[in-house]
Amino acid sequence: MFVSDNTKAILLLTAPLLLGKSQNDVKLLSNKEYHQLAVYLKNHHKQPADLLGEELSNILADYGKLEYERIQQLLQRGFLLSQTLDYWYSRNIWVISRADKTYPSRLKTRLGEQAPPILYGCGDVNLLNLGGIAIVGSRNIDNELIAYTQNIAHLAAQ
């Protein structure tokens, strides 16, 4: 599984890695906070992967000291990220970000800045650009609920 440097940076900033909280407990960037950072980077002709380089302080020079320190701490979770990516890879889980070409353009168009920065999945990632619907639920359901779900699926397919 190939994960772009942009996606790695976005994961470090926004995603709980592996089993969740580390001992540092640095607050992850929310979708809104990440969007603000992405706009800032774009306005400075940068992309998320540039945050992984040595010039972080130059890139975020006028972003705010508190946010700079928080972003710096989040980006220091590289070892945890590598463990998490290995774990996902062993389970055939892929991960893409809004910065990747494989990210569904329909999500970007319809959700705009509220489109999730990261998507996780299993299977053919290219299916995300096709139309479709998925119905997911418990394995422990009764016949009445099965019939209801089949009716909903039939209506959705029309």
Backbone as numpy.savetxt, mean C-alpha at the origin, in Angstrom:
# Nx Ny Nz CAx CAy CAz Cx Cy Cz
9.24 -12.24 -6.46 8.38 -11.07 -6.46 9.28 -9.84 -6.46
9.10 -9.01 -7.48 9.85 -7.76 -7.56 9.04 -6.67 -6.89
9.67 -5.95 -6.00 9.03 -4.81 -5.34 9.89 -3.59 -5.65
9.27 -2.58 -6.26 10.02 -1.39 -6.65 10.51 -0.63 -5.42
11.53 0.17 -5.63 12.04 1.00 -4.53 10.99 2.00 -4.07
10.16 2.49 -4.99 9.07 3.37 -4.58 8.12 2.65 -3.64
7.77 1.41 -3.99 6.87 0.64 -3.13 7.52 0.35 -1.79
8.80 0.04 -1.77 9.49 -0.20 -0.50 9.41 1.04 0.39
9.65 2.20 -0.19 9.59 3.44 0.60 8.18 3.67 1.14
7.18 3.44 0.30 5.79 3.66 0.73 5.40 2.66 1.81
5.86 1.41 1.68 5.60 0.42 2.73 6.22 0.85 4.05
7.45 1.32 4.00 8.12 1.76 5.23 7.36 2.90 5.90
6.76 3.76 5.10 6.07 4.93 5.64 4.65 4.64 6.10
3.98 3.67 5.48 2.53 3.52 5.71 2.08 2.17 6.24
2.92 1.15 6.16 2.44 -0.21 6.43 2.98 -0.77 7.74
2.09 -1.44 8.49 2.59 -2.23 9.62 3.33 -3.43 9.03
4.49 -3.71 9.49 5.30 -4.76 8.89 5.32 -5.99 9.76
5.15 -7.13 9.13 5.15 -8.44 9.75 4.05 -8.54 10.80
4.41 -8.59 12.03 3.42 -8.80 13.07 2.94 -7.51 13.70
3.16 -6.42 13.01 2.60 -5.16 13.51 3.62 -4.27 14.16
3.34 -3.90 15.40 4.10 -2.83 16.05 5.49 -3.28 16.45
6.42 -2.39 16.21 7.79 -2.62 16.67 7.94 -1.98 18.05
9.10 -2.11 18.61 9.31 -1.52 19.92 9.34 0.00 19.86
9.64 0.55 18.69 9.69 2.01 18.56 8.30 2.64 18.57
7.34 1.95 18.04 5.96 2.43 17.96 5.85 3.81 17.33
6.57 4.03 16.26 6.44 5.28 15.50 5.13 5.19 14.74
4.34 6.25 14.81 3.04 6.25 14.16 3.22 6.28 12.64
2.57 5.32 11.96 2.63 5.26 10.51 1.93 6.46 9.91
2.31 6.81 8.68 1.61 7.88 7.99 0.23 7.39 7.57
-0.78 8.19 7.80 -2.13 7.88 7.34 -2.17 8.08 5.82
-3.25 7.63 5.18 -3.39 7.86 3.74 -3.30 9.35 3.42
-3.96 10.17 4.23 -3.96 11.62 4.00 -2.54 12.19 4.15
-1.85 11.76 5.21 -0.48 12.25 5.44 0.45 11.81 4.31
0.27 10.56 3.88 1.11 10.08 2.78 0.82 10.88 1.51
-0.45 11.15 1.25 -0.80 11.94 0.05 -0.14 13.31 0.10
-0.16 13.94 1.27 0.49 15.25 1.41 1.99 15.16 1.13
2.61 14.09 1.63 4.04 13.89 1.37 4.28 13.64 -0.12
3.42 12.84 -0.75 3.57 12.55 -2.17 3.47 13.82 -3.01
2.53 14.69 -2.67 2.39 15.97 -3.37 3.65 16.81 -3.17
4.14 16.85 -1.94 5.37 17.59 -1.64 6.52 17.07 -2.50
6.67 15.74 -2.54 7.75 15.15 -3.32 7.61 15.50 -4.80
6.40 15.37 -5.32 6.16 15.68 -6.73 6.50 17.13 -7.04
6.11 18.03 -6.15 6.41 19.45 -6.35 7.92 19.74 -6.32
8.67 18.84 -5.68 10.13 18.99 -5.62 10.84 18.05 -6.61
10.06 17.52 -7.58 10.60 16.64 -8.62 11.30 15.42 -8.03
10.69 14.86 -7.00 11.21 13.66 -6.35 10.13 12.60 -6.33
10.53 11.40 -6.00 9.59 10.30 -5.82 9.92 9.58 -4.51
9.02 8.71 -4.04 9.25 8.07 -2.74 10.60 7.37 -2.62
11.06 6.74 -3.68 12.35 6.02 -3.62 13.50 6.95 -3.28
13.38 8.21 -3.62 14.45 9.17 -3.30 14.64 9.33 -1.80
13.61 9.02 -1.02 13.71 9.13 0.44 14.63 8.06 1.02
14.90 7.01 0.25 15.76 5.93 0.73 17.24 6.27 0.58
17.55 7.35 -0.11 18.93 7.75 -0.33 19.48 8.52 0.85
20.70 8.95 0.69 21.40 9.64 1.77 21.02 11.11 1.90
20.29 11.66 0.94 19.99 13.08 0.97 18.61 13.38 1.55
18.13 12.56 2.45 16.81 12.74 3.04 16.66 14.13 3.65
17.66 14.57 4.37 17.55 15.88 5.02 17.45 17.01 3.99
18.09 16.85 2.85 17.98 17.86 1.79 16.59 17.84 1.15
16.07 16.64 0.92 14.76 16.52 0.27 13.67 17.11 1.15
13.75 16.83 2.45 12.70 17.27 3.38 13.10 18.51 4.17
14.00 19.30 3.63 14.54 20.46 4.35 13.46 21.41 4.85
12.42 21.63 4.07 11.37 22.56 4.49 10.04 21.85 4.75
10.11 20.58 5.16 8.89 19.81 5.41 8.43 19.88 6.86
9.25 20.30 7.74 8.89 20.36 9.16 9.73 19.39 9.96
10.34 19.88 11.03 11.27 19.08 11.83 10.62 17.85 12.44
9.43 17.99 13.02 8.78 16.83 13.65 8.45 15.76 12.63
7.91 16.16 11.49 7.58 15.19 10.46 8.83 14.57 9.86
9.88 15.35 9.72 11.15 14.82 9.21 11.64 13.70 10.13
11.62 13.93 11.43 12.10 12.92 12.38 11.23 11.67 12.33
9.94 11.85 12.22 9.02 10.71 12.13 9.29 9.91 10.86
9.41 10.59 9.74 9.68 9.93 8.47 11.01 9.20 8.52
12.00 9.83 9.10 13.33 9.22 9.24 13.24 7.92 10.05
12.50 7.94 11.15 12.35 6.73 11.98 11.61 5.63 11.22
10.58 5.99 10.48 9.84 4.99 9.71 10.73 4.36 8.64
11.55 5.15 8.01 12.42 4.65 6.95 13.54 3.76 7.49
13.79 3.78 8.78 14.83 2.95 9.39 14.37 1.52 9.66
13.18 1.17 9.19 12.65 -0.18 9.41 13.01 -1.13 8.27
14.13 -0.87 7.59 14.51 -1.64 6.41 14.67 -3.13 6.66
15.30 -3.51 7.77 15.48 -4.94 8.06 14.14 -5.62 8.26
13.25 -4.97 8.99 11.91 -5.51 9.20 11.17 -5.63 7.87
11.35 -4.67 6.98 10.73 -4.73 5.66 11.24 -5.93 4.88
12.54 -6.17 4.91 13.09 -7.31 4.16 12.54 -8.63 4.69
12.40 -8.76 6.01 11.81 -9.96 6.59 10.36 -10.12 6.15
9.63 -9.02 6.15 8.22 -9.05 5.78 8.07 -9.42 4.31
8.88 -8.85 3.44 8.81 -9.18 2.01 9.13 -10.65 1.77
10.11 -11.20 2.49 10.42 -12.63 2.38 9.23 -13.47 2.82
8.58 -13.07 3.89 7.41 -13.78 4.41 6.29 -13.77 3.36
6.01 -12.61 2.81 4.96 -12.50 1.78 5.32 -13.31 0.55
6.57 -13.22 0.12 7.02 -13.94 -1.06 6.82 -15.45 -0.88
7.12 -15.96 0.29 6.97 -17.40 0.54 5.51 -17.84 0.51
4.59 -16.90 0.58 3.16 -17.19 0.54 2.50 -16.67 -0.74
3.32 -16.32 -1.71 2.85 -15.82 -3.01 1.99 -14.57 -2.91
2.29 -13.73 -1.95 1.56 -12.46 -1.80 2.36 -11.38 -2.50
1.69 -10.63 -3.37 2.35 -9.50 -4.03 1.90 -8.21 -3.37
2.68 -7.18 -3.63 2.37 -5.85 -3.10 2.75 -4.83 -4.17
1.84 -3.88 -4.40 2.11 -2.80 -5.35 1.70 -1.48 -4.71
2.25 -0.40 -5.25 1.92 0.92 -4.74 1.39 1.79 -5.87
0.85 2.95 -5.49 0.36 3.89 -6.49 1.46 4.33 -7.43
2.69 4.19 -7.04 3.82 4.60 -7.88 4.16 3.56 -8.95
3.54 2.38 -8.89 3.84 1.30 -9.83 2.91 1.35 -11.04
3.43 0.93 -12.19 2.62 0.89 -13.42 1.49 -0.13 -13.32
1.67 -1.15 -12.51 0.64 -2.18 -12.38 -0.51 -1.78 -11.47
-0.40 -0.64 -10.79 -1.49 -0.17 -9.93 -2.69 0.14 -10.81
-3.88 -0.32 -10.43 -5.06 -0.13 -11.27 -5.40 1.34 -11.51
-5.38 1.72 -12.78 -5.68 3.11 -13.13 -7.10 3.49 -12.74
-8.00 2.52 -12.75 -9.39 2.78 -12.37 -9.49 3.26 -10.92
-8.69 2.69 -10.05 -8.70 3.13 -8.65 -8.20 4.56 -8.53
-7.13 4.87 -9.25 -6.60 6.23 -9.21 -7.63 7.23 -9.74
-8.30 6.85 -10.83 -9.27 7.75 -11.45 -10.49 7.97 -10.56
-11.03 6.89 -10.04 -12.27 7.00 -9.26 -12.07 7.49 -7.84
-10.97 7.09 -7.22 -10.75 7.45 -5.82 -9.82 8.65 -5.65
-9.09 8.98 -6.69 -8.18 10.12 -6.61 -7.20 9.98 -5.45
-7.10 11.04 -4.65 -6.13 11.03 -3.55 -6.50 10.05 -2.44
-7.73 9.53 -2.47 -8.13 8.55 -1.46 -7.82 7.11 -1.87
-7.26 6.93 -3.06 -6.85 5.59 -3.48 -5.78 5.10 -2.52
-5.88 3.87 -2.06 -4.89 3.38 -1.09 -3.49 3.40 -1.68
-2.51 3.83 -0.89 -1.14 3.89 -1.41 -0.56 2.51 -1.70
-1.06 1.49 -1.02 -0.53 0.13 -1.15 -1.69 -0.84 -1.37
-1.49 -1.80 -2.28 -2.43 -2.91 -2.46 -1.66 -4.22 -2.28
-2.29 -5.17 -1.61 -1.71 -6.49 -1.40 -2.64 -7.50 -2.08
-2.08 -8.59 -2.57 -2.94 -9.60 -3.16 -2.18 -10.87 -3.46
-2.91 -11.78 -4.09 -2.37 -13.07 -4.48 -2.97 -13.40 -5.83
-2.20 -13.97 -6.73 -2.72 -14.28 -8.05 -2.21 -13.28 -9.08
-2.93 -13.21 -10.19 -2.53 -12.37 -11.31 -2.87 -10.91 -11.04
-1.87 -10.08 -10.83 -2.07 -8.67 -10.51 -2.73 -7.93 -11.67
-2.54 -8.42 -12.90 -3.12 -7.75 -14.07 -4.64 -7.82 -14.10
-5.22 -8.74 -13.35 -6.68 -8.83 -13.29 -7.31 -7.60 -12.64
-6.52 -6.85 -11.89 -7.05 -5.66 -11.22 -7.50 -4.60 -12.21
-6.97 -4.64 -13.43 -7.36 -3.64 -14.42 -8.57 -4.06 -15.25
-9.11 -5.22 -14.95 -10.32 -5.68 -15.62 -11.51 -5.42 -14.71
-12.68 -5.37 -15.30 -13.88 -5.23 -14.48 -14.15 -6.52 -13.72
-14.93 -6.43 -12.68 -15.25 -7.64 -11.93 -15.81 -7.32 -10.57
-16.25 -8.37 -9.93 -16.78 -8.25 -8.57 -16.38 -9.51 -7.81
-16.12 -9.37 -6.56 -15.80 -10.51 -5.71 -16.73 -10.50 -4.52
-17.18 -11.67 -4.16 -18.02 -11.81 -2.97 -17.27 -12.71 -2.00
-16.97 -12.17 -0.85 -16.17 -12.88 0.14 -16.97 -12.99 1.42
-16.88 -14.14 2.06 -17.59 -14.30 3.31 -17.11 -15.51 4.07
-17.80 -15.81 5.12 -17.45 -16.92 6.00 -17.70 -18.25 5.31
-16.97 -19.26 5.72 -17.22 -20.62 5.23 -18.38 -21.26 5.98
-18.69 -20.72 7.12 -19.75 -21.29 7.97 -21.05 -20.51 7.78
-21.78 -20.84 6.71 -23.04 -20.15 6.44 -24.14 -21.17 6.20
-25.37 -20.74 6.37 -26.50 -21.64 6.16 -27.01 -21.54 4.72
-27.93 -22.43 4.35 -28.45 -22.48 2.99 -29.18 -21.20 2.59
-29.84 -20.56 3.54 -30.56 -19.31 3.24 -29.58 -18.22 2.80
-28.47 -18.12 3.50 -27.47 -17.12 3.15 -26.78 -17.45 1.82
-26.60 -18.74 1.55 -26.03 -19.14 0.25 -26.96 -18.71 -0.88
-28.25 -18.96 -0.72 -29.22 -18.58 -1.75 -29.25 -17.06 -1.94
-29.21 -16.32 -0.85 -29.21 -14.86 -0.92 -27.97 -14.36 -1.68
-26.82 -14.93 -1.35 -25.57 -14.53 -2.00 -25.59 -14.87 -3.48
-26.12 -16.04 -3.82 -26.22 -16.41 -5.23 -27.13 -15.44 -5.99
-28.20 -14.99 -5.35 -29.10 -14.02 -5.97 -28.38 -12.69 -6.20
-27.64 -12.22 -5.21 -26.87 -10.98 -5.35 -25.85 -11.12 -6.48
-25.16 -12.26 -6.54 -24.16 -12.49 -7.59 -24.82 -12.50 -8.96
-25.99 -13.11 -9.06 -26.73 -13.14 -10.32 -27.11 -11.73 -10.76
-27.61 -10.93 -9.83 -27.99 -9.54 -10.15 -26.76 -8.71 -10.56
-25.66 -8.93 -9.89 -24.44 -8.17 -10.20 -23.89 -8.53 -11.58
-24.08 -9.78 -11.99 -23.56 -10.24 -13.27 -24.38 -9.73 -14.45
-25.56 -9.23 -14.21 -26.42 -8.76 -15.32 -26.02 -7.41 -15.84
